[in-house]
XYZ file of C-alpha atoms in Angstrom:
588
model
C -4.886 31.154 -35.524
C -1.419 29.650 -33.756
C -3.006 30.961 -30.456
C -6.908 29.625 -31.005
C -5.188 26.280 -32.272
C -3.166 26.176 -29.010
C -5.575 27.151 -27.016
C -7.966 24.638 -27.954
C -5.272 21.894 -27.776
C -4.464 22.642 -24.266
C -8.193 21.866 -23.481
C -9.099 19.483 -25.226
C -5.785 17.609 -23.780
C -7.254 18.707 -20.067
C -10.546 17.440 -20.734
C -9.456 14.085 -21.946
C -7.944 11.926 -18.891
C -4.801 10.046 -19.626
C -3.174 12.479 -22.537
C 0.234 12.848 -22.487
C 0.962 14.843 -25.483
C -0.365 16.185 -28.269
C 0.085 17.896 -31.995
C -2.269 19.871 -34.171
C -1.601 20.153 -37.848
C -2.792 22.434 -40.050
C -2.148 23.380 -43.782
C -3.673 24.821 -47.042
C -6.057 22.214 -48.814
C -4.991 22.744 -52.799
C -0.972 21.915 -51.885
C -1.687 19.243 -48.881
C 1.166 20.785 -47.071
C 0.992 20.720 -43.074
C 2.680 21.616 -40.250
C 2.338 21.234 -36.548
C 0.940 25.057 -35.206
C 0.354 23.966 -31.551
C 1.703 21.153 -29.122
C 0.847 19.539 -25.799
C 2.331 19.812 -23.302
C 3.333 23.864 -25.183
C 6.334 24.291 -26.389
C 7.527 20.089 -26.385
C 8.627 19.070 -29.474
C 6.397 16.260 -31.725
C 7.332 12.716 -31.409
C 7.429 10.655 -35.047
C 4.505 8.360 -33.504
C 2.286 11.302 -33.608
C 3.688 12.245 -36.637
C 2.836 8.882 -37.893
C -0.213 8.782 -36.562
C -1.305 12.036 -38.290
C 0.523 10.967 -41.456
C -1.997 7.660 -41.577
C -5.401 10.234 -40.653
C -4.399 12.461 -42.987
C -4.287 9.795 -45.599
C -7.349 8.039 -44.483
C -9.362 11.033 -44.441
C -10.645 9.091 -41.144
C -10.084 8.477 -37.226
C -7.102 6.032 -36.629
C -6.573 4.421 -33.155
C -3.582 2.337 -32.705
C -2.134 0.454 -29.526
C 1.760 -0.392 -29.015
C 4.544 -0.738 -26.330
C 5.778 2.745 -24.568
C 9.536 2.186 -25.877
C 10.787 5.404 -24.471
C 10.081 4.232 -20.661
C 8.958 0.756 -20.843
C 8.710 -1.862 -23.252
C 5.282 -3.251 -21.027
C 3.527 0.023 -20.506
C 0.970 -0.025 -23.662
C -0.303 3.002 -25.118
C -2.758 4.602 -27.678
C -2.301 7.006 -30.284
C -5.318 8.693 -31.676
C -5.224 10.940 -35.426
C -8.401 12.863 -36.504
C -8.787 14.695 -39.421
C -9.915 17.983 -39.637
C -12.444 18.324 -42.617
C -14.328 21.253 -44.298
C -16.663 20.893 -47.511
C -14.977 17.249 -48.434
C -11.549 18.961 -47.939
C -8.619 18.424 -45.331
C -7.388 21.201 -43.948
C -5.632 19.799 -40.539
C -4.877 17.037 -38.431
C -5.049 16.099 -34.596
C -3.113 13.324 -32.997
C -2.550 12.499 -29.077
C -0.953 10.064 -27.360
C -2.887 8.458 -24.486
C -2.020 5.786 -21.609
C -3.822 2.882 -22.819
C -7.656 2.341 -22.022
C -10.509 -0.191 -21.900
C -12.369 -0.377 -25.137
C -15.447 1.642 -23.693
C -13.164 4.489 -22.113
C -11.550 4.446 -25.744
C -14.670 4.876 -27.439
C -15.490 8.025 -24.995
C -12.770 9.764 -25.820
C -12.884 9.142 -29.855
C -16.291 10.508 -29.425
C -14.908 13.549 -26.974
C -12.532 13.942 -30.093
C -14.528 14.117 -32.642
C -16.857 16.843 -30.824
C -13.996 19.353 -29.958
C -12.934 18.955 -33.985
C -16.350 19.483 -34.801
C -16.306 22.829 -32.721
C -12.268 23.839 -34.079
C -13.901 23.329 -37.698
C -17.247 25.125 -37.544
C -14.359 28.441 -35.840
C -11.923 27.869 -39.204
C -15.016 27.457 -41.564
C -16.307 31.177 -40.754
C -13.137 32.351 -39.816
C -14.590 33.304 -36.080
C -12.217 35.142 -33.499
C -13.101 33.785 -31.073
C -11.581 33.917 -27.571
C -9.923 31.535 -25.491
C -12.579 32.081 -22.797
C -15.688 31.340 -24.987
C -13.575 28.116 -26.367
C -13.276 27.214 -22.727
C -17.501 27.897 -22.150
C -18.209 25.943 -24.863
C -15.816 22.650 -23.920
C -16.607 22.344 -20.538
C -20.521 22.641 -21.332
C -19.470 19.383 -23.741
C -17.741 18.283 -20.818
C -21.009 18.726 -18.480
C -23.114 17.069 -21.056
C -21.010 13.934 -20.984
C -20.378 14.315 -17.223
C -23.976 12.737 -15.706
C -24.988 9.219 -17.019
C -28.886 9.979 -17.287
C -30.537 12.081 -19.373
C -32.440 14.019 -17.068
C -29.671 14.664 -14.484
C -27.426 16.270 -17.216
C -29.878 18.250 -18.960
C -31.073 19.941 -16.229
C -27.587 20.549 -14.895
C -26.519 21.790 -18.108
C -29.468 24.405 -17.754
C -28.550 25.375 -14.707
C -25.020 26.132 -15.702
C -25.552 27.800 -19.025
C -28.398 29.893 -17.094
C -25.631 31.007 -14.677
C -22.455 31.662 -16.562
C -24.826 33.839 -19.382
C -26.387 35.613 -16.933
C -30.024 34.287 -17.727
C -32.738 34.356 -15.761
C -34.014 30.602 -17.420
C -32.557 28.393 -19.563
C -35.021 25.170 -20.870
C -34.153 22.510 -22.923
C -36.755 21.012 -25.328
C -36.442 18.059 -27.473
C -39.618 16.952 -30.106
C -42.369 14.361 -29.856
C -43.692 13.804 -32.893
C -44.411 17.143 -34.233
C -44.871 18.837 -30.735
C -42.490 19.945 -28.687
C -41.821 18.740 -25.271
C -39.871 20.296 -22.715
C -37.464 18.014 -20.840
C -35.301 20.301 -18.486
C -35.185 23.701 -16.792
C -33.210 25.184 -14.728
C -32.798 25.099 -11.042
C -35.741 23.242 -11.210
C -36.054 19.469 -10.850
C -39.825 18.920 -12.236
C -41.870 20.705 -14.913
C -44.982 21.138 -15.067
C -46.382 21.367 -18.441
C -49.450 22.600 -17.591
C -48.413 26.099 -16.845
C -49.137 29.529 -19.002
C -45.489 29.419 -18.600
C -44.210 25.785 -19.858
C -46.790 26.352 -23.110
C -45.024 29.549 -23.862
C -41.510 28.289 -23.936
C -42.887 25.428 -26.291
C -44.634 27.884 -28.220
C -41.199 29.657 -28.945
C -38.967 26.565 -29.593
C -41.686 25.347 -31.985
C -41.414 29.308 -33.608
C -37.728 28.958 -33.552
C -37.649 25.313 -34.831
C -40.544 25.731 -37.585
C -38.509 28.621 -39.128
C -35.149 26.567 -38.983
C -32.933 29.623 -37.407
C -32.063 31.137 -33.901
C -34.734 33.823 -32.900
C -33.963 36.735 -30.093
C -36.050 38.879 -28.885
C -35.966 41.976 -29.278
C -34.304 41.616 -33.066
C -31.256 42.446 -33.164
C -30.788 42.743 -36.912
C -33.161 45.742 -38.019
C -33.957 44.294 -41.556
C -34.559 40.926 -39.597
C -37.443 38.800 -41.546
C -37.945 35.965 -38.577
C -41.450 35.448 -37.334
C -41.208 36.563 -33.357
C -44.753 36.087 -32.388
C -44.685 33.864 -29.919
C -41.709 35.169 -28.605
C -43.267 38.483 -28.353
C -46.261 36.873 -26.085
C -43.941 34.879 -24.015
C -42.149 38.234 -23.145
C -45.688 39.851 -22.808
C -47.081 37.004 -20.442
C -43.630 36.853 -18.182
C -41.998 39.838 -18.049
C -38.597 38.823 -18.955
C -37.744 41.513 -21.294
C -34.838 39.460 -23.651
C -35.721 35.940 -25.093
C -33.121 33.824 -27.585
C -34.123 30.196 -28.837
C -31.313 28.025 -30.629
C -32.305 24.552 -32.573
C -30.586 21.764 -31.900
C -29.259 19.767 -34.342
C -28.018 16.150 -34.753
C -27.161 14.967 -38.024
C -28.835 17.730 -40.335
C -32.105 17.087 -38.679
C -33.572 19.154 -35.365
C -33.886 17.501 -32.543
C -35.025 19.957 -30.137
C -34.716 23.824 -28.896
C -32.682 25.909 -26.405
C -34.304 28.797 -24.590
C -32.857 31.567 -22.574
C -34.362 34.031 -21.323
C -32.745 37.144 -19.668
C -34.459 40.730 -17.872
C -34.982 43.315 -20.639
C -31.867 45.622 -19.946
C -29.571 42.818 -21.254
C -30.448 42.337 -24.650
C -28.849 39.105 -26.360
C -25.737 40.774 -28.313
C -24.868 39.099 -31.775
C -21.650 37.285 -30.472
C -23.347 35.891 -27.675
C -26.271 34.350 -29.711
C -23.167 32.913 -31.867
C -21.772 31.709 -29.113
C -25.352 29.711 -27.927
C -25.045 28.479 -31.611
C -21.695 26.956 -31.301
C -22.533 25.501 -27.731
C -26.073 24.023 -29.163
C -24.490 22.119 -32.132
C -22.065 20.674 -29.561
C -24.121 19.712 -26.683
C -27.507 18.887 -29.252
C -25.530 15.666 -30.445
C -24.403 14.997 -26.634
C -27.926 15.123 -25.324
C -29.720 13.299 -27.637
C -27.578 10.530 -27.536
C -28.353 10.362 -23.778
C -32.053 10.159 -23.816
C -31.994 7.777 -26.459
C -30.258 5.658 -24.334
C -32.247 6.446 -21.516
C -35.662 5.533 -22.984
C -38.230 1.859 -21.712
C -36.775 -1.108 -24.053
C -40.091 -0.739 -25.845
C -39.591 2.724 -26.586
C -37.095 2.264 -28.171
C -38.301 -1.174 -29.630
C -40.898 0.983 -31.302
C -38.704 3.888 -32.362
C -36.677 0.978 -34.482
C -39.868 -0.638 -35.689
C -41.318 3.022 -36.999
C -37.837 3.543 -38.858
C -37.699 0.349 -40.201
C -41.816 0.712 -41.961
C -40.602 4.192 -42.956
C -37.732 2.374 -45.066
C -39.816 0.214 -46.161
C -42.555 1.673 -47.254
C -40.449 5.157 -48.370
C -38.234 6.074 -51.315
C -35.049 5.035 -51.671
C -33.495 1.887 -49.684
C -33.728 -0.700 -52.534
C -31.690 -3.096 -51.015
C -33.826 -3.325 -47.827
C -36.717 -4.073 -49.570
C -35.748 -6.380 -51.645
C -34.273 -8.211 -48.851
C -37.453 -8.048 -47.102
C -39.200 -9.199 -50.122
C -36.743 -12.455 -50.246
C -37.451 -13.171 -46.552
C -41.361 -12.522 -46.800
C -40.947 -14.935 -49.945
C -38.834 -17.876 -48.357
C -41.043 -17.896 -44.996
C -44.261 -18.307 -47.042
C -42.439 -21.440 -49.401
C -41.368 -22.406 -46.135
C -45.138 -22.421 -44.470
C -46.504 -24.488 -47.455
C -44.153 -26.885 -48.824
C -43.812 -29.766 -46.943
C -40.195 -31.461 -46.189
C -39.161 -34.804 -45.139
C -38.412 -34.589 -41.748
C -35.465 -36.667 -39.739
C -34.406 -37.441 -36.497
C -30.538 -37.050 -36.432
C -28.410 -38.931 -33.770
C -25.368 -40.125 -32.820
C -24.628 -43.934 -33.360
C -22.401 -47.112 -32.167
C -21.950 -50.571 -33.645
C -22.187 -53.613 -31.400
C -22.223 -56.914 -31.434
C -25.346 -59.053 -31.003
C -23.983 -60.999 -28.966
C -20.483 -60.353 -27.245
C -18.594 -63.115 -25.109
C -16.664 -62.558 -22.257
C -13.296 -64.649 -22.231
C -12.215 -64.554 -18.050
C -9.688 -66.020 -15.926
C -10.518 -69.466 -15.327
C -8.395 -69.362 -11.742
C -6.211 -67.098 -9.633
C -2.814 -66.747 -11.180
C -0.270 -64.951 -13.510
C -0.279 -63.800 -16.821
C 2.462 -66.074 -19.094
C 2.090 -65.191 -22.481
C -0.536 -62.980 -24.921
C -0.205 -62.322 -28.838
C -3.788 -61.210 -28.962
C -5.243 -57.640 -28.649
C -8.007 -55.714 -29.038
C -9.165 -55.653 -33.203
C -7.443 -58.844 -33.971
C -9.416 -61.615 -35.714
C -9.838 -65.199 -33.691
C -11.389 -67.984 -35.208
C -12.608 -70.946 -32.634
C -10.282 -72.426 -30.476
C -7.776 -70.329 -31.299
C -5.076 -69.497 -28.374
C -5.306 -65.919 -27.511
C -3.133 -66.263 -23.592
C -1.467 -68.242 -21.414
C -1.485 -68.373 -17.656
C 1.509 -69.353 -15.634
C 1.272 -72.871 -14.552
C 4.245 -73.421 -12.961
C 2.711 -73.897 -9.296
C 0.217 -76.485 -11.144
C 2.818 -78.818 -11.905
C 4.861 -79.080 -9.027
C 1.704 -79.263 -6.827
C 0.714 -82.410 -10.053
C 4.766 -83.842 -9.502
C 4.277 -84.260 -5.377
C 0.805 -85.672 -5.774
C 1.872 -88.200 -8.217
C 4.901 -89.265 -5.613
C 2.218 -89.514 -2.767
C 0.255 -91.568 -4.937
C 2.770 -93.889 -6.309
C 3.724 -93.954 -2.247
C 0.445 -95.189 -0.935
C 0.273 -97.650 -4.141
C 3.124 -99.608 -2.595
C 2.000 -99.347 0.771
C -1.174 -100.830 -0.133
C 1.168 -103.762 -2.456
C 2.696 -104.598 1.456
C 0.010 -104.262 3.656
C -1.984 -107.047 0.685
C 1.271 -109.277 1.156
C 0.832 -108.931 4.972
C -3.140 -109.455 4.675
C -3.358 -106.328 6.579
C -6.970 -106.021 4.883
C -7.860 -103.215 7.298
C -4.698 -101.062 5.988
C -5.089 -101.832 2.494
C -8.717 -100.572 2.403
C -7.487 -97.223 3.940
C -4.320 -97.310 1.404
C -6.865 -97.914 -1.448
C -9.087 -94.864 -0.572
C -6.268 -92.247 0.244
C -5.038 -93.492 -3.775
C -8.441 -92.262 -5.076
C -8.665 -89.201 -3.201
C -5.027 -88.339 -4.386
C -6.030 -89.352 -8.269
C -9.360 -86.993 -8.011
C -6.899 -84.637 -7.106
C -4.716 -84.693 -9.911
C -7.025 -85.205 -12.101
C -8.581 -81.501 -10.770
C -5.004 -80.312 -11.704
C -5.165 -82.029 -15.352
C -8.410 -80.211 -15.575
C -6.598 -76.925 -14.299
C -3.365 -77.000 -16.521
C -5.967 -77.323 -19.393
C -7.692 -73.949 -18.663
C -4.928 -72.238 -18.436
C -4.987 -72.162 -22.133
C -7.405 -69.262 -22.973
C -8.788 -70.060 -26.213
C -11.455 -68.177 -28.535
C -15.270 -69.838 -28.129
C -16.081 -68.530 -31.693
C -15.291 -66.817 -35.093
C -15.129 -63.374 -33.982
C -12.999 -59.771 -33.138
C -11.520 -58.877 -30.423
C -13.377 -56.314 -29.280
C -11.503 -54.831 -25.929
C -8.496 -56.669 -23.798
C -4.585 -56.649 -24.667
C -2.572 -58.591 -22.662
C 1.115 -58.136 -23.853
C 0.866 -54.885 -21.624
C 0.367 -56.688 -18.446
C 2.852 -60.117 -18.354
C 3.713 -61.431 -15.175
C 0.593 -59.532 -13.671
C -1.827 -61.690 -11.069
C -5.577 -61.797 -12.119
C -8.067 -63.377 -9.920
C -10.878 -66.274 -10.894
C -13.456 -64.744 -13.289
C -11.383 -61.163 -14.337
C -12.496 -60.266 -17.780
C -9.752 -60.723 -19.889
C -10.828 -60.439 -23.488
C -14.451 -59.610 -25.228
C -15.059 -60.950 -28.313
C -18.181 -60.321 -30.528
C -18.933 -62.288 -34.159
C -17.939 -60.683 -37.617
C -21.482 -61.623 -39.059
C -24.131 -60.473 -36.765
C -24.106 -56.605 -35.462
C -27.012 -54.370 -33.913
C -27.145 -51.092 -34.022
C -27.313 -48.555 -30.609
C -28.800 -44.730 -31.100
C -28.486 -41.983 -29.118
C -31.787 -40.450 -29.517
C -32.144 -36.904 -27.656
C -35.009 -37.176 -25.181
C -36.565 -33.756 -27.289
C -36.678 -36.086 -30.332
C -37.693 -39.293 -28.674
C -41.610 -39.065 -28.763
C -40.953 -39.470 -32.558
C -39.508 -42.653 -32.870
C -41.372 -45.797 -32.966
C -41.010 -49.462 -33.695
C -40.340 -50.696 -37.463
C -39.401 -46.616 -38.378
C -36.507 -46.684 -41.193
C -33.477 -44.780 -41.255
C -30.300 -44.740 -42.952
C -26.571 -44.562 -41.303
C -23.242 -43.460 -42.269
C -19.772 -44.557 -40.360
C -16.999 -42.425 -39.560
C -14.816 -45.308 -40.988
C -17.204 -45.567 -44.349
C -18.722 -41.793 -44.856
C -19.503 -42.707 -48.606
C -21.474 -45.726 -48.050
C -25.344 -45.419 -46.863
C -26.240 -48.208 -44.666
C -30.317 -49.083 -44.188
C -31.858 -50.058 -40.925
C -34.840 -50.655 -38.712
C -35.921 -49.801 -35.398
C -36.320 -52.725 -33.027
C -36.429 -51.452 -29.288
C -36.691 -48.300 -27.391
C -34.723 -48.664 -23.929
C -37.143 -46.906 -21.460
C -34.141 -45.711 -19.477
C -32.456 -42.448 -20.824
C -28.709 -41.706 -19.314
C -26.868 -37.725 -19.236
C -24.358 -37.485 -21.519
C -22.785 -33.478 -22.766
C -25.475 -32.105 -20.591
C -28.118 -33.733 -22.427
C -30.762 -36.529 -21.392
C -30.371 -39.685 -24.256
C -32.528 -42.657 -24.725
C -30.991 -46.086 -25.882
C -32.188 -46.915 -29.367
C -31.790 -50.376 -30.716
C -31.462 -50.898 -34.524
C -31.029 -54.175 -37.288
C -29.035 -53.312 -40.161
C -30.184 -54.808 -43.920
C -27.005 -55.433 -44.930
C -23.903 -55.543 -43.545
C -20.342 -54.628 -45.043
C -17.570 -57.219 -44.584
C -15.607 -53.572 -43.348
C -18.197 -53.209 -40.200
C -16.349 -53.980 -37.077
C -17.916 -53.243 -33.295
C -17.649 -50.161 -31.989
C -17.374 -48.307 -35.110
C -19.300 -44.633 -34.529
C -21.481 -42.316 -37.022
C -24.649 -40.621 -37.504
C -28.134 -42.145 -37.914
C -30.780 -40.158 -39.485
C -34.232 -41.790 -38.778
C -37.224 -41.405 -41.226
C -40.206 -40.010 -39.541
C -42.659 -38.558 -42.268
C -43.508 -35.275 -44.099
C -43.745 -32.057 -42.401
C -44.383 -27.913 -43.048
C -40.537 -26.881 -43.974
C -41.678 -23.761 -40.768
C -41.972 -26.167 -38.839
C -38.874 -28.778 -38.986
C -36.425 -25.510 -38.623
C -38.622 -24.073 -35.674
C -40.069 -26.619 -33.976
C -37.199 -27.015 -31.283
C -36.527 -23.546 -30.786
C -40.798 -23.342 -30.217
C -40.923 -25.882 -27.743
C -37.955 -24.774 -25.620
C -39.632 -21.244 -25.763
C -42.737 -23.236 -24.638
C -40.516 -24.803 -21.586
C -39.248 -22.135 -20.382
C -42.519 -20.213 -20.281
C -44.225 -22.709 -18.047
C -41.256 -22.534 -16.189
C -41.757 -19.177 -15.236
C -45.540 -18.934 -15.126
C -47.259 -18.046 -12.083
């Protein structure tokens, strides 16, 4: 046993890329004692992470996979450390465990699967205690290997009859796999196409049906003389084709057949009991392999129709309780759903504005003096809220008041003098200096910045920005009334052939998510704007009441009334009509 157990370590640890050692474990069920009878690379010593990781399988009674830093040579390298139990009849009698550089979840997968096929293989040899040699454990891995080799189904079947036809000495080895309840022959060697048509093709089917209707390996001639197996068609095939030695193996993959394996040799090399033993072992290893493979390898609506067939046959067969009544419960809710009408809602995001929202601007160029006021605050009218800097304003009033009071005594002389020429040109340079200041008066007024109603501030802060310039007619504070708001949806342009004039809806705030606030549609803005990759059209709403906690620019979300509708069709209806868009998108 210590040198089949080491001998299939060492190739199993070739065949997997990437292993850098290995232990396999085995022990007596009743006591659960076990001990390491072969090691990779032979004659190391077991690390504890294998030991571990055999120590967790073992317990688990399953595959483990773990992933952690390679401390021995560096603390970055990852690697993976696979355990897999070895199990007979419900009962542990061993343990594998490797160490691999780490891989990419799909290579991982690969090899748990390349794993679990060699233990398959090292517990069907300990189950009936075979001898067998470290050759045949070699055949029998690298055909696994060959089946897993090719991608496509086709390409690896018929190179895996090509090889097994060479290294057994066969004149033709065909693999068949069942349609139905006919067999249909898929590969052959050293040949790339079959023709199913032939004497010859019917034959071989003939004989894997014989061999698969009777559940057993058939050779030809028997080998056993008390040997009850029908061999009829076996017998003809031999007749018809002259190849004096035929042996057909079922393949098997998960208790149920699959397909057939046919080989057929001249008739002075009878098929020997060990080597039909051996095509046993190498069937229930590569069966699995290949059918895996041309399920894969199948049209989308194959195997679209293979899922749909297993699904009736659970449905409509014994056992699977669960499944039915699920499907009952689904069958159920989509008919409630197809007659009961629901009250169907369009949902969208909303603002609150102001009806009507002043702008409060800078009356002339100059700089920012003084601001208390800032964006949320209440202002009632009149109500300071800035001051500009109107420094420059007064000197400019001080030296036009001195020219004035000037020309005032000029004009006092040039009347003394009766200089009435002088005094009528004094006289009009006096009122063009007093229009002047009285432009000033009316500018060191303005620069005041007062509130034109009872309102809130709705954007503008000024205490950030003192001593900044602003030029005539910058917008320095917005403020909207605390009595009179309107309210703006953002109505997806899927949902906006719904809404209509004088529809109903109902909102709820962000700042007030238990209150329920009523309102009416009053325009649709005929301009939609992109917004999160979406198109959305303006919606204009009148609330029915209106908290004395509603402020502008508070946010939420509107639900608008639209009427009754099929329950089917409110949860479908948008995934129907983007199905419908993208069809005619890609009509012809």
């Amino acid at each position: 046993m210590e040198v089949l157990a080491q001998s299939w370590l060492d190739q199993q640890c070739k065949l997997i890329q990437g292993v850098t050692s290995g232990v396999l474990m085995l022990g007596v069920p009743e006591n659960g004692s076990f001990s390491p009878v072969a090691c990779w690379p032979e004659g190391s010593t077991t690390s504890t992470t294998l030991l571990a990781i055999a120590t967790t399988a073992m317990e688990k009674k399953q595959g483990v996979v773990t992933s952690m830093p390679d401390k021995s040579v560096a603390p970055q390298r990852q690697i993976d450390t696979i355990g897999y139990p070895l199990v007979i009849k419900d009962q542990l009698i061993g343990i594998v465990a490797l160490e691999i550089d780490n891989l990419p979840e799909a290579s991982r997968r690969s090899v748990t699967h390349l794993l679990r096929l060699g233990t398959v293989w090292l517990e069907m040899l300990i189950d009936q205690h075979t001898t067998t040699d470290k050759q045949n454990l070699i055949t029998v891995l690298e055909m696994v290997a060959l089946s897993l080799e090719h991608e496509r189904f086709q390409v690896a079947a018929t190179a895996l009859a090509t090889e097994l036809a060479m290294r057994m000495d066969c004149n033709r080895a065909t693999f068949g796999f069942l349609r139905g309840e006919r067999i249909q022959l898929q590969a052959m060697s050293h040949s790339a196409r079959i023709d199913t048509r032939t004497n010859l093709a019917r034959g071989i089917a003939a004989a894997m049906e014989e061999a698969i209707d009777q559940d057993t390996a058939i050779a030809f001639p028997v080998s056993q003389e008390k040997s009850v197996n029908i061999t009829r068609a076996h017998e003809e095939l031999v007749r018809q084709h002259g190849n004096g030695a035929i042996c057909t193996i079922p393949l098997v993959d998960n208790g149920a057949i699959i397909g057939a394996l046919t080989l057929e040799r001249s008739g002075d090399q009878p098929f020997a009991i060990q080597t039909i033993e051996l095509f046993k072992q190498i069937g229930t290893m590569i069966g699995p392999a290949l059918e895996l493979k041309r399920r894969d390898d199948r049209w989308l609506i194959s195997k679209a129709g293979e899922s749909m067939r297993s699904m009736l046959g659970k449905l409509l067969g014994p056992r699977h309780i669960t499944l039915k009544l699920a499907t009952i419960a689904a069958l159920s809710l989509a008919g409630f759903m197809t007659v009961t009408d629901g009250n169907y809602r369009v949902t969208a995001d909303t603002a609150l504005e102001g009806q009507v929202q002043r702008a409060v601007v800078a009356p002339i160029d100059g700089y920012i003096n003084n601001s208390d006021i800032r964006a949320g605050d209440i202002v009632h009218t009149g109500q300071l809220m800035g001051e500009l800097d109107d420094k420059d304003l007064k000197l400019e009033y001080d030296k036009l008041s001195s020219e004035k009071n000037q020309y005032i005594r000029e004009q006092r002389s040039a009347m003394a003098a009766h200089k009435r020429a002088e005094s009528s040109i004094l006289s009009a340079q006096i009122d063009q200096v007093s229009a002047q200041l009285r432009l000033i008066e009316e500018q060191l007024e303005r620069m005041h910045i007062v509130s034109p109603f009872d309102g809130v501030v709705v954007s503008g802060d000024l205490s950030q920005s003192l001593g900044s310039p602003v030029e005539r007619g910058d917008v320095l504070f917005e403020v909207a009334p605390l009595d009179a708001y309107r309210v703006v949806l953002k109505v997806n342009e899927n949902d906006i052939q719904e809404i209509d004039v004088g529809q109903t809806g109902k909102l709820r705030l962000s700042g007030m998510p238990g209150e329920t606030l009523p309102f009416v549609i009053e325009k649709i803005t005929p301009v939609s704007e992109a917004s999160e990759g979406s198109n959305f059209f303006r919606v204009e709403a009148r609330l029915e009441s209106e908290p004395a906690q509603l402020r502008p620019g508070m946010e939420g979300v509107a639900k608008v009334e639209i009427g009754e509708r099929k329950l089917a069709w409110i949860w479908t209806h948008k995934m129907i009509d983007w199905l419908r868009l993208w069809t005619w998108s890609w009509w012809s």
